[in-house]
Amino acid sequence: MGYKVKWIEDNLGISRKALRIFEEKGLMPKNNGGYRDYSDEDVDRIWTIRVLQGMGYTLTEIKKIANDEEFDFDSSIQIKVKELEEKKEKINRHLGYAKTIKATGRFPSRPKVMGGVKFDEFYEKSLNEWNINNSEEDKFFQEVADKYLNFSPEDFNKSDLGKIFFLLEKLQNHPDTFIESYLYPREIAKRKDLGVGHPEVQLLVKMMYESKKSRIPVYEEMSFNQFVRFESSSYKCGDVSRMNMQNFGKEGCDFIADAIAVFGGYKDFNEVED
C-alpha cells in the first residue's frame, strides 16, 4: 500500500519541507521527481524519526543511529535523559524567575554603580534568589493566585476549592501574616480622606513595616529602600496588585502605594518608580 504526501502530513505531522530535509540528511530515500508514494517501510522510518526527535535527538544524531549497526542505544538514551533533566532544571529556574516577575510586577534592576559585578554573575544570583520555585509556600500561593485571578467560580473543581480552603486555614494559623497583608492595608485605605502624609496613616505604614521586618523572612533581608520599592509596587504592579485590588479597590491600592512611598521619603509612588 502506498501513502501520499497529504496522508503523511495529516497522520504523521510531517510537512513536505521536513520530508525534503529528511531526504537531504540521508534519512529517507531521495525522491527523483514527480509524485511519490510512501511505503510501510517509509512510514516506519518516519515514525521512528519523529519518536527520536520527541526525545530531543537531532537529525544528525538520528543519522548516526541509522548508519551504525553497532550503535549502543541503551547508553545513548541514558545520556539523552541526563541532557533532558539538565534542560528541565534550567527551564524550571527561568520559569520560576519569570513567575516571580509576573507576580510582583517588577524585576531586579541593575546596580546603581556599574562595573562592580558582571551581568552574568548578577543574572545567576537573580535566578537563584528572585525565584518563586525556591519555596513550596510561594509556589502554592502563586498557583492559588493564578486560579483566583484567571478563572470564574464555576471553573473551580473540587481540588481547587480544597486549595482555597487550605489557604484560608493557613491564614488563620498565621494571624500575623493576615494582619500585615490585609488588616494594616485595609486600615490605611480607610483613611484616604486624611491624605497620605497624615501622622495616623504614616503610623500604620510604620507598624506594617516593622511587623513584616520582624516576622517574615524575606522582609528581614530587605533594606529600607528595598522594602519601600517592593511593598509599594505590590499595590500597583503584577498579579499581587491585581489581588490587592480585589480587596481594596484601585483607589485604595493607589493610596496605599503612595502612603508607603511617602513613608520612604518620596513624594508619591511615581517618584519611587522614577
C-alpha positions as a LaTeX table, in Angstrom:
\begin{tabular}{lrrr}
\hline
Residue & $x$ (\AA) & $y$ (\AA) & $z$ (\AA) \\
\hline
Met1 & 0.00 & 0.00 & 0.00 \\
Gly2 & 1.29 & 3.45 & $-0.87$ \\
Tyr3 & 0.78 & 6.61 & 1.20 \\
Lys4 & 0.52 & 10.04 & $-0.42$ \\
Val5 & 2.32 & 13.09 & 0.94 \\
Lys6 & $-1.00$ & 14.55 & 2.12 \\
Trp7 & $-1.64$ & 11.42 & 4.19 \\
Ile8 & 1.85 & 11.66 & 5.71 \\
Glu9 & 1.24 & 15.32 & 6.59 \\
Asp10 & $-2.16$ & 14.65 & 8.17 \\
Asn11 & $-1.30$ & 11.47 & 10.07 \\
Leu12 & 2.37 & 11.80 & 10.99 \\
Gly13 & 2.57 & 15.57 & 11.40 \\
Ile14 & 5.38 & 15.92 & 8.89 \\
Ser15 & 5.40 & 18.74 & 6.36 \\
Arg16 & 6.62 & 18.42 & 2.78 \\
Lys17 & 9.56 & 20.64 & 3.72 \\
Ala18 & 10.51 & 18.35 & 6.61 \\
Leu19 & 10.33 & 15.31 & 4.32 \\
Arg20 & 12.73 & 17.01 & 1.91 \\
Ile21 & 15.11 & 17.72 & 4.81 \\
Phe22 & 14.94 & 14.05 & 5.84 \\
Glu23 & 15.96 & 13.16 & 2.29 \\
Glu24 & 18.81 & 15.70 & 2.25 \\
Lys25 & 20.11 & 14.29 & 5.56 \\
Gly26 & 20.08 & 10.78 & 4.13 \\
Leu27 & 17.33 & 9.58 & 6.46 \\
Met28 & 14.90 & 8.88 & 3.61 \\
Pro29 & 15.42 & 7.64 & 0.04 \\
Lys30 & 15.70 & 10.51 & $-2.44$ \\
Asn31 & 12.64 & 11.46 & $-4.45$ \\
Asn32 & 13.71 & 11.58 & $-8.09$ \\
Gly33 & 10.85 & 13.84 & $-9.09$ \\
Gly34 & 7.13 & 13.58 & $-9.63$ \\
Tyr35 & 4.56 & 12.38 & $-7.15$ \\
Arg36 & 5.75 & 9.90 & $-4.58$ \\
Asp37 & 4.06 & 7.11 & $-2.71$ \\
Tyr38 & 5.49 & 6.19 & 0.69 \\
Ser39 & 5.72 & 2.53 & 1.64 \\
Asp40 & 5.03 & 0.92 & 5.00 \\
Glu41 & 8.80 & 0.82 & 5.49 \\
Asp42 & 8.98 & 4.58 & 4.81 \\
Val43 & 6.19 & 5.20 & 7.33 \\
Asp44 & 8.05 & 3.09 & 9.94 \\
Arg45 & 11.20 & 5.13 & 9.28 \\
Ile46 & 9.35 & 8.46 & 9.59 \\
Trp47 & 7.62 & 7.25 & 12.75 \\
Thr48 & 10.96 & 6.32 & 14.32 \\
Ile49 & 12.49 & 9.69 & 13.38 \\
Arg50 & 9.53 & 11.51 & 14.97 \\
Val51 & 9.81 & 9.47 & 18.19 \\
Leu52 & 13.54 & 10.17 & 18.46 \\
Gln53 & 13.02 & 13.88 & 17.75 \\
Gly54 & 10.45 & 13.95 & 20.54 \\
Met55 & 13.16 & 12.73 & 22.93 \\
Gly56 & 15.48 & 15.53 & 21.85 \\
Tyr57 & 17.63 & 13.74 & 19.27 \\
Thr58 & 18.86 & 15.93 & 16.41 \\
Leu59 & 18.69 & 14.76 & 12.80 \\
Thr60 & 22.49 & 14.41 & 12.83 \\
Glu61 & 22.28 & 12.12 & 15.87 \\
Ile62 & 19.46 & 10.13 & 14.27 \\
Lys63 & 21.53 & 9.65 & 11.11 \\
Lys64 & 24.38 & 8.32 & 13.25 \\
Ile65 & 21.99 & 5.84 & 14.87 \\
Ala66 & 20.70 & 4.72 & 11.46 \\
Asn67 & 24.17 & 4.25 & 9.96 \\
Asp68 & 25.86 & 2.49 & 12.88 \\
Glu69 & 24.85 & $-1.16$ & 13.17 \\
Glu70 & 26.67 & $-1.43$ & 16.50 \\
Phe71 & 25.13 & 1.72 & 17.95 \\
Asp72 & 24.58 & 1.35 & 21.73 \\
Phe73 & 21.09 & 2.76 & 22.13 \\
Asp74 & 20.88 & 1.97 & 25.87 \\
Ser75 & 23.92 & 4.15 & 26.61 \\
Ser76 & 22.65 & 6.82 & 24.23 \\
Ile77 & 19.22 & 7.08 & 25.85 \\
Gln78 & 20.80 & 7.33 & 29.31 \\
Ile79 & 22.85 & 10.31 & 28.12 \\
Lys80 & 19.76 & 11.84 & 26.48 \\
Val81 & 17.74 & 11.50 & 29.68 \\
Lys82 & 20.51 & 13.29 & 31.59 \\
Glu83 & 20.57 & 16.07 & 28.99 \\
Leu84 & 16.79 & 16.48 & 29.20 \\
Glu85 & 16.93 & 16.59 & 33.01 \\
Glu86 & 19.51 & 19.38 & 32.82 \\
Lys87 & 17.35 & 21.29 & 30.33 \\
Lys88 & 14.32 & 20.77 & 32.55 \\
Glu89 & 16.18 & 22.15 & 35.57 \\
Lys90 & 17.29 & 25.19 & 33.56 \\
Ile91 & 13.78 & 25.80 & 32.24 \\
Asn92 & 12.28 & 25.47 & 35.72 \\
Arg93 & 14.74 & 28.02 & 37.11 \\
His94 & 13.86 & 30.50 & 34.38 \\
Leu95 & 10.16 & 29.72 & 34.77 \\
Gly96 & 10.32 & 30.44 & 38.50 \\
Tyr97 & 12.20 & 33.67 & 37.75 \\
Ala98 & 9.57 & 34.74 & 35.20 \\
Lys99 & 6.71 & 33.84 & 37.56 \\
Thr100 & 8.27 & 35.98 & 40.29 \\
Ile101 & 8.44 & 38.93 & 37.93 \\
Lys102 & 4.84 & 38.28 & 36.81 \\
Ala103 & 3.63 & 38.08 & 40.41 \\
Thr104 & 5.43 & 41.17 & 41.68 \\
Gly105 & 5.28 & 43.26 & 38.51 \\
Arg106 & 8.96 & 44.09 & 38.95 \\
Phe107 & 12.32 & 42.62 & 38.01 \\
Pro108 & 15.72 & 43.08 & 39.61 \\
Ser109 & 17.08 & 46.42 & 38.48 \\
Arg110 & 20.71 & 46.98 & 37.58 \\
Pro111 & 23.14 & 48.15 & 40.26 \\
Lys112 & 23.27 & 51.92 & 40.70 \\
Val113 & 27.03 & 51.84 & 40.18 \\
Met114 & 28.01 & 49.70 & 37.23 \\
Gly115 & 31.27 & 47.80 & 36.98 \\
Gly116 & 31.24 & 46.10 & 40.36 \\
Val117 & 29.60 & 42.94 & 39.07 \\
Lys118 & 29.36 & 41.41 & 35.61 \\
Phe119 & 25.91 & 40.83 & 34.16 \\
Asp120 & 26.27 & 37.02 & 34.07 \\
Glu121 & 27.11 & 36.99 & 37.79 \\
Phe122 & 24.21 & 39.34 & 38.56 \\
Tyr123 & 21.81 & 37.24 & 36.45 \\
Glu124 & 22.86 & 33.96 & 38.06 \\
Lys125 & 22.35 & 35.49 & 41.52 \\
Ser126 & 18.92 & 36.76 & 40.47 \\
Leu127 & 17.92 & 33.34 & 39.14 \\
Asn128 & 18.76 & 31.83 & 42.50 \\
Glu129 & 17.30 & 34.47 & 44.78 \\
Trp130 & 14.45 & 36.02 & 42.75 \\
Asn131 & 12.72 & 32.70 & 42.21 \\
Ile132 & 9.29 & 31.59 & 43.34 \\
Asn133 & 10.26 & 27.93 & 42.86 \\
Asn134 & 12.63 & 28.12 & 45.83 \\
Ser135 & 9.71 & 28.00 & 48.24 \\
Glu136 & 6.88 & 25.45 & 48.25 \\
Glu137 & 4.71 & 28.00 & 50.05 \\
Asp138 & 5.41 & 30.68 & 47.43 \\
Lys139 & 4.60 & 28.18 & 44.65 \\
Phe140 & 1.36 & 27.30 & 46.39 \\
Phe141 & 0.28 & 30.92 & 46.78 \\
Gln142 & 1.17 & 31.61 & 43.14 \\
Glu143 & $-0.93$ & 28.67 & 41.99 \\
Val144 & $-3.89$ & 29.87 & 44.04 \\
Ala145 & $-3.39$ & 33.42 & 42.76 \\
Asp146 & $-3.45$ & 32.22 & 39.15 \\
Lys147 & $-6.72$ & 30.39 & 39.74 \\
Tyr148 & $-8.19$ & 33.28 & 41.67 \\
Leu149 & $-7.34$ & 35.84 & 39.01 \\
Asn150 & $-7.96$ & 33.90 & 35.81 \\
Phe151 & $-10.97$ & 31.66 & 36.41 \\
Ser152 & $-14.61$ & 32.25 & 37.22 \\
Pro153 & $-16.10$ & 30.48 & 40.26 \\
Glu154 & $-17.74$ & 27.82 & 38.10 \\
Asp155 & $-14.31$ & 26.88 & 36.70 \\
Phe156 & $-13.06$ & 25.74 & 40.09 \\
Asn157 & $-13.14$ & 22.00 & 40.64 \\
Lys158 & $-13.18$ & 20.29 & 44.00 \\
Ser159 & $-9.42$ & 20.11 & 44.10 \\
Asp160 & $-9.07$ & 23.85 & 43.54 \\
Leu161 & $-11.66$ & 24.61 & 46.19 \\
Gly162 & $-9.73$ & 22.40 & 48.55 \\
Lys163 & $-6.64$ & 24.50 & 47.94 \\
Ile164 & $-8.62$ & 27.68 & 48.63 \\
Phe165 & $-9.86$ & 26.28 & 51.94 \\
Phe166 & $-6.30$ & 25.21 & 52.76 \\
Leu167 & $-5.13$ & 28.76 & 52.03 \\
Leu168 & $-7.74$ & 30.18 & 54.39 \\
Glu169 & $-6.68$ & 27.69 & 57.05 \\
Lys170 & $-3.05$ & 28.78 & 56.63 \\
Leu171 & $-4.07$ & 32.41 & 57.11 \\
Gln172 & $-5.96$ & 31.51 & 60.27 \\
Asn173 & $-2.91$ & 29.64 & 61.56 \\
His174 & $-0.68$ & 32.63 & 60.78 \\
Pro175 & $-2.61$ & 35.63 & 62.14 \\
Asp176 & 0.42 & 37.90 & 61.89 \\
Thr177 & 0.55 & 37.41 & 58.12 \\
Phe178 & $-3.18$ & 38.13 & 57.92 \\
Ile179 & $-2.75$ & 41.32 & 59.93 \\
Glu180 & 0.20 & 42.54 & 57.87 \\
Ser181 & $-1.19$ & 41.62 & 54.46 \\
Tyr182 & $-4.83$ & 42.56 & 54.96 \\
Leu183 & $-5.73$ & 44.42 & 58.14 \\
Tyr184 & $-2.96$ & 47.06 & 58.03 \\
Pro185 & $-3.55$ & 47.90 & 54.34 \\
Arg186 & $-7.31$ & 47.96 & 54.91 \\
Glu187 & $-6.94$ & 50.45 & 57.77 \\
Ile188 & $-4.62$ & 52.60 & 55.65 \\
Ala189 & $-7.07$ & 52.59 & 52.73 \\
Lys190 & $-9.94$ & 53.57 & 55.04 \\
Arg191 & $-8.09$ & 56.83 & 55.80 \\
Lys192 & $-7.87$ & 58.15 & 52.24 \\
Asp193 & $-9.62$ & 61.36 & 53.27 \\
Leu194 & $-6.81$ & 62.16 & 55.70 \\
Gly195 & $-4.13$ & 62.21 & 52.99 \\
Val196 & $-1.05$ & 60.05 & 52.57 \\
Gly197 & 1.14 & 62.20 & 54.82 \\
His198 & $-1.20$ & 62.26 & 57.80 \\
Pro199 & 0.52 & 61.05 & 61.02 \\
Glu200 & $-2.15$ & 58.39 & 61.56 \\
Val201 & $-1.65$ & 56.96 & 58.07 \\
Gln202 & 2.12 & 57.04 & 58.38 \\
Leu203 & 1.96 & 55.37 & 61.79 \\
Leu204 & 0.02 & 52.46 & 60.26 \\
Val205 & 2.59 & 52.14 & 57.46 \\
Lys206 & 5.38 & 52.16 & 60.06 \\
Met207 & 3.61 & 49.45 & 62.07 \\
Met208 & 3.16 & 47.33 & 58.93 \\
Tyr209 & 6.84 & 47.78 & 58.05 \\
Glu210 & 8.11 & 46.85 & 61.50 \\
Ser211 & 5.78 & 43.87 & 61.74 \\
Lys212 & 6.82 & 42.46 & 58.36 \\
Lys213 & 10.51 & 43.05 & 59.02 \\
Ser214 & 10.33 & 41.21 & 62.34 \\
Arg215 & 8.16 & 38.26 & 61.31 \\
Ile216 & 8.55 & 37.49 & 57.59 \\
Pro217 & 11.96 & 36.11 & 56.50 \\
Val218 & 12.04 & 37.65 & 53.02 \\
Tyr219 & 11.45 & 41.10 & 54.52 \\
Glu220 & 14.16 & 40.64 & 57.16 \\
Glu221 & 16.80 & 40.65 & 54.41 \\
Met222 & 15.48 & 43.78 & 52.68 \\
Ser223 & 16.97 & 47.21 & 53.11 \\
Phe224 & 14.56 & 50.01 & 53.97 \\
Asn225 & 14.61 & 51.33 & 50.41 \\
Gln226 & 14.03 & 47.83 & 49.01 \\
Phe227 & 11.02 & 47.44 & 51.28 \\
Val228 & 9.54 & 50.73 & 50.11 \\
Arg229 & 10.01 & 49.89 & 46.43 \\
Phe230 & 8.84 & 46.28 & 46.75 \\
Glu231 & 5.88 & 46.89 & 49.06 \\
Ser232 & 4.53 & 49.95 & 47.23 \\
Ser233 & 4.71 & 48.20 & 43.86 \\
Ser234 & 2.69 & 45.26 & 45.25 \\
Tyr235 & $-0.32$ & 47.60 & 45.12 \\
Lys236 & 0.42 & 48.88 & 41.61 \\
Cys237 & 2.13 & 46.14 & 39.56 \\
Gly238 & 1.77 & 42.44 & 38.73 \\
Asp239 & $-0.54$ & 39.69 & 39.97 \\
Val240 & $-0.13$ & 40.72 & 43.59 \\
Ser241 & $-1.60$ & 44.16 & 42.84 \\
Arg242 & $-4.50$ & 42.57 & 40.98 \\
Met243 & $-5.30$ & 40.51 & 44.05 \\
Asn244 & $-4.95$ & 43.54 & 46.31 \\
Met245 & $-7.37$ & 45.45 & 44.08 \\
Gln246 & $-9.94$ & 42.74 & 44.79 \\
Asn247 & $-9.67$ & 43.65 & 48.47 \\
Phe248 & $-9.03$ & 47.39 & 48.49 \\
Gly249 & $-10.11$ & 48.66 & 45.05 \\
Lys250 & $-7.94$ & 50.63 & 42.64 \\
Glu251 & $-8.23$ & 53.91 & 44.57 \\
Gly252 & $-7.40$ & 52.13 & 47.80 \\
Cys253 & $-4.33$ & 50.49 & 46.24 \\
Asp254 & $-3.17$ & 53.80 & 44.77 \\
Phe255 & $-3.49$ & 55.43 & 48.19 \\
Ile256 & $-1.63$ & 52.62 & 50.00 \\
Ala257 & 1.20 & 52.71 & 47.42 \\
Asp258 & 1.55 & 56.49 & 47.80 \\
Ala259 & 1.44 & 56.22 & 51.59 \\
Ile260 & 4.29 & 53.69 & 51.58 \\
Ala261 & 6.24 & 55.91 & 49.16 \\
Val262 & 5.85 & 58.90 & 51.50 \\
Phe263 & 7.00 & 56.69 & 54.39 \\
Gly264 & 10.15 & 56.06 & 52.34 \\
Gly265 & 10.80 & 59.76 & 51.82 \\
Tyr266 & 9.30 & 60.06 & 48.35 \\
Lys267 & 6.58 & 62.42 & 47.16 \\
Asp268 & 4.42 & 59.57 & 45.82 \\
Phe269 & 4.66 & 56.21 & 44.08 \\
Asn270 & 5.54 & 57.79 & 40.72 \\
Glu271 & 8.71 & 59.16 & 42.27 \\
Val272 & 9.59 & 55.69 & 43.55 \\
Glu273 & 9.21 & 54.35 & 40.01 \\
Asp274 & 11.48 & 57.06 & 38.61 \\
\hline
\end{tabular}
